[in-house]
Structure formats: C-alpha cells, structure tokens
Short mmCIF file of C-alpha atoms in Angstrom, two decimals:
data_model
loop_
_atom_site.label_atom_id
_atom_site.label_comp_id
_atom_site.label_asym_id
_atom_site.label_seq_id
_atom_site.Cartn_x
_atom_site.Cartn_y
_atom_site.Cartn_z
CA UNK A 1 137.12 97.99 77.09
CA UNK A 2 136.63 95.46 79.77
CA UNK A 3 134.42 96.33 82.67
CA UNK A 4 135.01 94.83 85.97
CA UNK A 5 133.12 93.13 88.50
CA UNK A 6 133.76 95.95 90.84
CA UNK A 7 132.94 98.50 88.42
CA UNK A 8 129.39 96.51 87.73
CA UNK A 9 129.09 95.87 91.25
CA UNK A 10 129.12 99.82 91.95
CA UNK A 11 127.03 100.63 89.15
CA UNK A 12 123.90 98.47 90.71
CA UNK A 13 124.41 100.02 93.92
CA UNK A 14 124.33 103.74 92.48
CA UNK A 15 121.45 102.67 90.26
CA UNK A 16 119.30 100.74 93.47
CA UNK A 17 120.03 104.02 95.54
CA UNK A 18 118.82 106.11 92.76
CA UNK A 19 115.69 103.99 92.40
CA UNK A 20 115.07 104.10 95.99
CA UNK A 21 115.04 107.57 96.45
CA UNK A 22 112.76 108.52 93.31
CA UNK A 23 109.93 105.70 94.33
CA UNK A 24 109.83 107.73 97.92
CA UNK A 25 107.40 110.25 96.72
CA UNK A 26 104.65 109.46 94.85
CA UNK A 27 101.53 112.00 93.73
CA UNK A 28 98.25 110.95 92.67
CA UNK A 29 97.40 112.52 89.19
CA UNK A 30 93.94 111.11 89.29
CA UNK A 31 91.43 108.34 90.69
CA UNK A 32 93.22 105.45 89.06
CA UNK A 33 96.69 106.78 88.30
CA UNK A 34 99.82 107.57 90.53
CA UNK A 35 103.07 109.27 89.06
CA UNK A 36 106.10 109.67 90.00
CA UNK A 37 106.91 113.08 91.70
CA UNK A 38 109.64 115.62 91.04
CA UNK A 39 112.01 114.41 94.22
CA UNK A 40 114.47 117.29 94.49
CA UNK A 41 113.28 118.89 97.91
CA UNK A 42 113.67 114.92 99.12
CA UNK A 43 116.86 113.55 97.24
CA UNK A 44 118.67 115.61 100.13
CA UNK A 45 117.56 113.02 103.30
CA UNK A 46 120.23 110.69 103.60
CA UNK A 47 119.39 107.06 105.38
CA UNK A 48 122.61 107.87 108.20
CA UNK A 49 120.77 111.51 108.96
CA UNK A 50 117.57 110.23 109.34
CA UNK A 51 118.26 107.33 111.73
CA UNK A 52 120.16 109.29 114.13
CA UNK A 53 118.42 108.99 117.15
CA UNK A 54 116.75 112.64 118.03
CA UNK A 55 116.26 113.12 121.87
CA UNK A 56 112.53 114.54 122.13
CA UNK A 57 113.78 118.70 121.58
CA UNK A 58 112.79 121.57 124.14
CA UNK A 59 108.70 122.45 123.33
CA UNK A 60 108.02 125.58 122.36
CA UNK A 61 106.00 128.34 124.72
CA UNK A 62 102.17 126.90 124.74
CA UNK A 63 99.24 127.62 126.34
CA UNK A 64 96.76 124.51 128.11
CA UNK A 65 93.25 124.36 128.95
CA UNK A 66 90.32 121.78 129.50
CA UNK A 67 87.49 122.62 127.16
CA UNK A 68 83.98 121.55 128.74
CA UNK A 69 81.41 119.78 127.08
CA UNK A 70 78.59 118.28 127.64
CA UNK A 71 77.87 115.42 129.99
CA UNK A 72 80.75 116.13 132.37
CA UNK A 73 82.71 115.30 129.26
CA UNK A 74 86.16 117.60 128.24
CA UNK A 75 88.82 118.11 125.72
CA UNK A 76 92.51 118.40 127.15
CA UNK A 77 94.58 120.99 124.52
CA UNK A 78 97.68 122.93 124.50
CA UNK A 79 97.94 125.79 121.95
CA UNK A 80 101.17 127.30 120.99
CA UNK A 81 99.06 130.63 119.49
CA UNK A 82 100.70 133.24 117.11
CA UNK A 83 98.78 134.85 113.62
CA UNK A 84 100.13 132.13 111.29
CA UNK A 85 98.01 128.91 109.99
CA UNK A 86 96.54 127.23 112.44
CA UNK A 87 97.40 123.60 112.75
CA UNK A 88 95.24 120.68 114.46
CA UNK A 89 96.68 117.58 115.55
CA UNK A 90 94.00 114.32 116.20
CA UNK A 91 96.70 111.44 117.66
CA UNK A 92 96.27 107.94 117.56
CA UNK A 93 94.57 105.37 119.79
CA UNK A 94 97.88 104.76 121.31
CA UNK A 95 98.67 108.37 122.26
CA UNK A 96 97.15 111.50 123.35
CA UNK A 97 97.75 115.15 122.70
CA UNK A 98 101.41 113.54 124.12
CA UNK A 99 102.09 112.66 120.89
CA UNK A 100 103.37 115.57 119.65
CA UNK A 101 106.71 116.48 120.87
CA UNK A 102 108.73 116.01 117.87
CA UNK A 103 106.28 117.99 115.47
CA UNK A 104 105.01 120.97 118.00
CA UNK A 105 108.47 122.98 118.20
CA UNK A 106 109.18 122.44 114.42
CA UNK A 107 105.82 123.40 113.09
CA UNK A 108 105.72 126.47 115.54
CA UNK A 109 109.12 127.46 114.46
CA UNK A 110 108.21 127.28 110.87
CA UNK A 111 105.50 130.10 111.38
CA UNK A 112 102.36 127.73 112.31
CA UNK A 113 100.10 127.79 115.39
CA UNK A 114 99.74 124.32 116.68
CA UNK A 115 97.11 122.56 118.23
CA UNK A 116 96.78 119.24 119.76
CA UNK A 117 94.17 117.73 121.97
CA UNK A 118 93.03 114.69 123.60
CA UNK A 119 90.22 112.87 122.87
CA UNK A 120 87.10 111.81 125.68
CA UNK A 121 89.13 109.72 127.71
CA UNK A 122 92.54 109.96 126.78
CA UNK A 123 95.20 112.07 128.90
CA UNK A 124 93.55 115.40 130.28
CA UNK A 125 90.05 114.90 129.10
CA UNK A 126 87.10 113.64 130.88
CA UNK A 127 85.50 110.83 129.74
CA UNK A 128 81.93 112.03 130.21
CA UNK A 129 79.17 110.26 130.55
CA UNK A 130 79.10 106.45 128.70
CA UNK A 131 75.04 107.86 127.60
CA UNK A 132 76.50 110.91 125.82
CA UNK A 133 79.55 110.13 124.18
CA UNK A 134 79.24 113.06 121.41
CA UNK A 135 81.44 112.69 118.21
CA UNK A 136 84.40 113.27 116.68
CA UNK A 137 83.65 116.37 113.86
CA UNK A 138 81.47 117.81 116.88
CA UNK A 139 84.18 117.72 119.29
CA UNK A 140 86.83 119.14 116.92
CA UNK A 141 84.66 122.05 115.98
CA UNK A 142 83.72 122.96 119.57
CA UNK A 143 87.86 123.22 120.56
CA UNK A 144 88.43 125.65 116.88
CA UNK A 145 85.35 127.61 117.52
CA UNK A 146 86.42 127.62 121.31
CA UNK A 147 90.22 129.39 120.24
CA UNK A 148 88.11 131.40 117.67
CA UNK A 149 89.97 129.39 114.68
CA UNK A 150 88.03 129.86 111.37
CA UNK A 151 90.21 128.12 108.67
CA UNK A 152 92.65 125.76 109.35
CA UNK A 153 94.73 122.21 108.46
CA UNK A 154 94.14 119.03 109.92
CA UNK A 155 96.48 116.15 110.36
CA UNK A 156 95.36 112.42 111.73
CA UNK A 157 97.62 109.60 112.85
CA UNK A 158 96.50 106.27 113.15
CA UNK A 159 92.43 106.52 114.40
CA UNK A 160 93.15 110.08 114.72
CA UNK A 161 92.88 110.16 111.04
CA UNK A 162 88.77 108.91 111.52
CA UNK A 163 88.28 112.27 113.16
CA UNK A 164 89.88 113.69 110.70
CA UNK A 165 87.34 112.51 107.95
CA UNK A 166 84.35 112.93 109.98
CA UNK A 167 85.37 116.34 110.34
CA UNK A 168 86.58 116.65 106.63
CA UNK A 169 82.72 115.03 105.67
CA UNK A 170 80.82 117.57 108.04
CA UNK A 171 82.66 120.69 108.15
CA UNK A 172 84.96 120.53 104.69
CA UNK A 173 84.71 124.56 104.26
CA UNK A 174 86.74 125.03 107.42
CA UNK A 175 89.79 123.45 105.81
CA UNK A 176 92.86 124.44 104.34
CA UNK A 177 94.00 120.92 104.04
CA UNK A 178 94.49 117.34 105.44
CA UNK A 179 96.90 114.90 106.37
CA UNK A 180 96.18 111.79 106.77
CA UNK A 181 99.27 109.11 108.59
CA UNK A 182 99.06 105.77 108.65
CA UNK A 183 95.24 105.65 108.57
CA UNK A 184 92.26 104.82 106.36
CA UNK A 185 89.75 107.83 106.94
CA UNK A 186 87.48 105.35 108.99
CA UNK A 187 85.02 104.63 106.49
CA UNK A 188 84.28 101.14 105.39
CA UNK A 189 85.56 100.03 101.96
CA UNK A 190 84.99 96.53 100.97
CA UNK A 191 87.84 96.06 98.27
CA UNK A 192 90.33 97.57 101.18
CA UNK A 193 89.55 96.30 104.58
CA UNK A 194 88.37 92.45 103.73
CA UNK A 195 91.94 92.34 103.20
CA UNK A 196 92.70 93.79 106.74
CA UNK A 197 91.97 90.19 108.34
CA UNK A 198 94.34 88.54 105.81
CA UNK A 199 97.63 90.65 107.35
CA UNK A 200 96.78 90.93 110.60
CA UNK A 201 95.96 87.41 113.01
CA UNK A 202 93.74 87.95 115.83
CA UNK A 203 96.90 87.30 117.78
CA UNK A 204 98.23 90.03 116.82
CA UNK A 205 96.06 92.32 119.52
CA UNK A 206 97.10 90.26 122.10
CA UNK A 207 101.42 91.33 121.58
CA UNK A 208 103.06 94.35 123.21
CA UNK A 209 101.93 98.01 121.82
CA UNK A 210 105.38 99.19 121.07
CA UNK A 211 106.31 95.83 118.49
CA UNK A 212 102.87 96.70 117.16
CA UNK A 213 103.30 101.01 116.82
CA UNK A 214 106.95 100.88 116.10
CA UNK A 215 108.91 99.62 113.08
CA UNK A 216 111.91 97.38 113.29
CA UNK A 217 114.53 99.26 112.29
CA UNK A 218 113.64 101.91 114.67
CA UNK A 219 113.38 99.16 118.35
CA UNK A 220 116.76 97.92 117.00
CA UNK A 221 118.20 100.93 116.54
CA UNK A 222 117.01 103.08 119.63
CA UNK A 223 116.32 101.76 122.56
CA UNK A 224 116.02 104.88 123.94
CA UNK A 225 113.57 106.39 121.98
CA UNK A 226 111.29 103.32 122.50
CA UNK A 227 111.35 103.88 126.02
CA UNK A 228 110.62 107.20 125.47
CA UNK A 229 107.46 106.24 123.29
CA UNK A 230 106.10 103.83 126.09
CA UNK A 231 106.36 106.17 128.56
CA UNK A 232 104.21 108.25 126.29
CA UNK A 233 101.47 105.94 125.68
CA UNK A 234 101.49 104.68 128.95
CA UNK A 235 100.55 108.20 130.43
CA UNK A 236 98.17 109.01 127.25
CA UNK A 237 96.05 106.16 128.46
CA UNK A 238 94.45 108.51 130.63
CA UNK A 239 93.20 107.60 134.17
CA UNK A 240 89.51 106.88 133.71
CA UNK A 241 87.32 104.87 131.56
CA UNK A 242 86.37 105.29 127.68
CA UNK A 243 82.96 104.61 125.94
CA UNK A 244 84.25 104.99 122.65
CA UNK A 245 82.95 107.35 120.03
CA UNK A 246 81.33 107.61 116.65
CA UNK A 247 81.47 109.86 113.39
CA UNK A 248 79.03 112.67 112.77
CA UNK A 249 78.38 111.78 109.57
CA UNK A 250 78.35 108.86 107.53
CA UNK A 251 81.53 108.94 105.64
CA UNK A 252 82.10 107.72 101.80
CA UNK A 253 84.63 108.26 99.30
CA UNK A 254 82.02 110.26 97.35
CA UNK A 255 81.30 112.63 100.34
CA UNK A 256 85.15 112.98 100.55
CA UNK A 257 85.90 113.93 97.27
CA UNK A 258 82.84 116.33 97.36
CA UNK A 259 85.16 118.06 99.62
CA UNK A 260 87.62 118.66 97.46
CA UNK A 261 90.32 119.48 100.33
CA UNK A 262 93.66 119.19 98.98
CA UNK A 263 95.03 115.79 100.77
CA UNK A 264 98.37 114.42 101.83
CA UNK A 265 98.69 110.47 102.49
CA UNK A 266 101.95 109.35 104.52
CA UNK A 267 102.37 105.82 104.89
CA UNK A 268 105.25 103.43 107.57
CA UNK A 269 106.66 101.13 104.92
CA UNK A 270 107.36 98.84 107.44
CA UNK A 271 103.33 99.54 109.03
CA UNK A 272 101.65 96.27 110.14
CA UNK A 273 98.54 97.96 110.21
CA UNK A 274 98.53 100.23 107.20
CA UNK A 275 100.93 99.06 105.07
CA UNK A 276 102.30 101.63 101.42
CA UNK A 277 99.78 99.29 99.59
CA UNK A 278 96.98 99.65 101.65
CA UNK A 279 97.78 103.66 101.87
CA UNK A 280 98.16 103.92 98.20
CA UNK A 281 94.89 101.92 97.45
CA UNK A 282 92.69 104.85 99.74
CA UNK A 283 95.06 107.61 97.74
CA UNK A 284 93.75 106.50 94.39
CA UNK A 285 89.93 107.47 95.89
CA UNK A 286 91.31 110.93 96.11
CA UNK A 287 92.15 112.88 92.83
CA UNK A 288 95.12 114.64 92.72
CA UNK A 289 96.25 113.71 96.42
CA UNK A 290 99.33 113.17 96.74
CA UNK A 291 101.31 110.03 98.57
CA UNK A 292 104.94 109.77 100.72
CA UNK A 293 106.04 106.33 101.55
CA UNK A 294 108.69 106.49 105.00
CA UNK A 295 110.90 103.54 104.09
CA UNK A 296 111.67 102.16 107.41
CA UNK A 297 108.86 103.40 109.46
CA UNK A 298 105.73 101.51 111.51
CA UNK A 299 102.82 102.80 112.22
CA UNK A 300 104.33 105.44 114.72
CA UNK A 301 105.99 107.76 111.83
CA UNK A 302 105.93 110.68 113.01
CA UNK A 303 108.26 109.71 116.21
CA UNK A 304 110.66 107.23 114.05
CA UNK A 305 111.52 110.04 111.19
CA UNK A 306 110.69 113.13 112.59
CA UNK A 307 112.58 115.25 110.00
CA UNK A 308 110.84 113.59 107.22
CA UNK A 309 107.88 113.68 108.45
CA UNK A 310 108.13 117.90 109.68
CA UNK A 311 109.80 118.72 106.34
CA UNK A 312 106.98 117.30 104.08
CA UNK A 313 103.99 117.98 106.52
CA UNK A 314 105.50 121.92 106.71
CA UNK A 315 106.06 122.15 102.93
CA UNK A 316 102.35 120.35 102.21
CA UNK A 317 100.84 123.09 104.27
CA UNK A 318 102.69 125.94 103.13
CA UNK A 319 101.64 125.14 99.87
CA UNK A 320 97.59 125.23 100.94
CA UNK A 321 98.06 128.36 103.62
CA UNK A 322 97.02 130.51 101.27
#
C-alpha cells in the first residue's frame, strides 16, 4: 500500500506531540538515574489551555500581620487559616509575599492553609538593623511557631528556594515536604555553578527584570499579564533598605539528603537562570525526588502556567499530607 506524504507528515506530528508530553515529567529513581514518569494526571494539559491568559482570580479570605523580631526587624504575612496542611510560601528576590496571587486561592480551595511572607526588607517587613540581620531557617521558624504551625510543606521560588534549604538543613523534622522552583537550594556545588558564568554574561544584570523573570512565549503572548507582574515586583521592592541575609546552617547535599524530606524540583524550560539541565543536575543529588520541566516557562513559573504549576504542587502535597 502506498503511504503518502500527508499521511507521513501526520504521523511525525502525532509521534513529536506524544514525545513531548511524556518527557514533561520526569522522577528521580535514585542519585544518578532519572525515569520517565507515568504521565496520565498530565497528558490532559493542552498547550491552547495553558496559554490562555488568566487575569490574577479573586484571593481567598486571609488574615495579615507584622511579626516582630529582633533589631527593629519584622516579617510581613498573610494567612488564609483553616485545619488542613499548612503551606509556606518563601518568594523570590524579585517578589514578596505579592507573589502569590495565582497559587493562594487554588491551594486554599483545595483544602490547604496558606502562608506567605516577606522577607527583611521586602514589602511589609522591616528591614532591621544592617548589625543584626538574623537568618533565613531562624526567621521561618519564628513566623510557624508564631501561628502555632508544627508540621508543614515548604515551597521556594527563585532565592526563596535558599530559605527553603536552610530551613530544610536546620529544622528537617518540621517538614512534610519541599518544593523547590527554579532554584538551586543555595549551597555551593562546584560541578553546577562554575557553569553558571558560562550562560549568563555579566551584562545580563544590567537588562530589564521582566526579560530576565519572564519567558518569551509568555511577554509575547500577554502583555497584560507582564504588566501585571511589574507592578508586582515593583511594589515587593519594599520602601526601605536591605542588608542581605545568610543561612543558619551550612548547607551540603549530604546534610540534605540526611533529611530525607520527600522533594519536588520544577524547572522554566525557557529559565535563563536555572535552566531543565541545571534543575535536573541538583535533582540527581536527591534520591527518589522527583522533577517537572514547564515547557515554555522563565524563571517566573508559577505566574506564566499557573494551572500547571497548582495542579502538580496540590497533587505533590497531597501525596506527603499524611
């Protein structure tokens, strides 16, 4: 029987589709290994759904505070309450507990209490003191022991994922699980980040924060939505200075895996800063962690595909709640 061009044509295009959507989601079976994952709970996410723009949705009912600490120093939160799992957000360098708006009414909804707060110096909290700067595990356990939180999951974007090591190194019995997004757990790793300087010119500080955060696709697509994200990290900024801060403890893959915190690694493929390789590199430190790849995304994931992002995060913790 002859078999057109057409017909061939088709064929590669139902194969490459296939393809693409079975590479999505990867799990780490081990150290050195990754496997593919069963993908039947993400065959269903169709490209068109996904890049319809979302308008940032109505927030759900939360409560707000300023947590004092030491040396004139305090932690902005809101806390949408409720008996389920508690859930604590650590944003980005280029956000704030603003971060949030696409995640906070979707988690809450699915039966989690969500938590997000800014860090020293970022929108709502007082930068302190430049001689007392505390650090990040510290801070993070002062704000859960503060809303009387004993177990919990933690999820870092971006630098908010160093907090979420330091915290995962010095306090690993008070979680249920971690997410790390776009991010490298802040420790030093000489076969990953001699690399950095190879993919990133020292240029490429000096360019706008939203071509740097925010993946192609998504500042082609919606304009909108990138205004939206500037106004955000514009007002997360904050309106006073920052002294930076440090880690707790001193963080190694060793100390990490001591842990042994079940761990969920979501990388931007289209992330200047992190890119799938990079993510999948720090994966293979963590047995049996497992690893989602965003085609599309930058370094701002959780605001370009929302719904991917909610439906994995929710179904990652519901898996650990118990």
């Amino acid at each position: 029987m002859k078999i057109s061009q057409e017909n061939i044509n088709t064929s590669r295009r139902h194969m490459l589709k296939k393809a693409t959507v079975m590479a999505t989601l990867a799990v780490t079976s081990g150290i050195s290994g990754n496997v593919l994952a069963k993908t039947a709970n993400v065959s269903d996410l169709s490209d068109t759904k996904e890049w319809c723009y979302l308008p940032i949705p109505k927030q759900a009912q939360a409560s707000e505070g300023v947590l004092p600490l030491s040396g004139g120093a305090g932690l902005y939160y809101w806390d949408t309450g409720g008996d389920g799992p508690a859930v604590v957000l650590s944003h980005p360098g280029r956000g704030s507990a603003l971060t949030w708006p696409y995640q906070q009414p979707v988690l809450s909804a699915a039966g989690f209490r969500v938590i997000a707060y800014s860090r020293r110096g970022y929108y709502g909290s007082p930068a302190g003191s430049a001689d007392d700067t505390g650090n990040y595990a510290d801070d993070i356990n002062a704000l859960v022991n503060h809303l009387d939180i004993k177990k919990f999951h933690i999820l870092g974007l971006a630098a908010g994922g160093f907090a979420v090591s330091d915290y995962a190194v010095s306090y690993p019995n008070r979680l249920l699980s971690m997410v790390i997004a776009c991010s490298l757990f802040g420790l030093w790793d000489k076969n990953i980040d001699e690399r950095l300087d190879a993919i990133l010119p020292k240029s490429f500080h000096n360019l706008p924060p939203e071509f740097k955060e925010l993946g192609p696709s998504y500042r082609w697509a919606h304009p909108e939505g990138v205004r939206e994200w500037i106004k955000m990290e514009e007002k997360s900024r904050g309106d006073g200075p920052r002294h930076g801060q440090k880690a707790k403890s001193n963080i190694s893959w060793d100390k990490i895996r001591a842990g042994n915190i079940p761990t969920f690694f979501i990388a931007g493929g289209a992330d200047l800063y992190q890119p799938p390789s990079m993510m999948r590199a720090a994966a293979g430190e963590i047995p049996r962690s497992q690893t989602l790849v965003v085609s599309e995304a930058g370094h701002a994931v959780q605001w370009e595909q929302s719904e991917l992002f909610n439906r994995a995060v929710i179904e990652f913790f519901k898996k650990h709640s118990s």
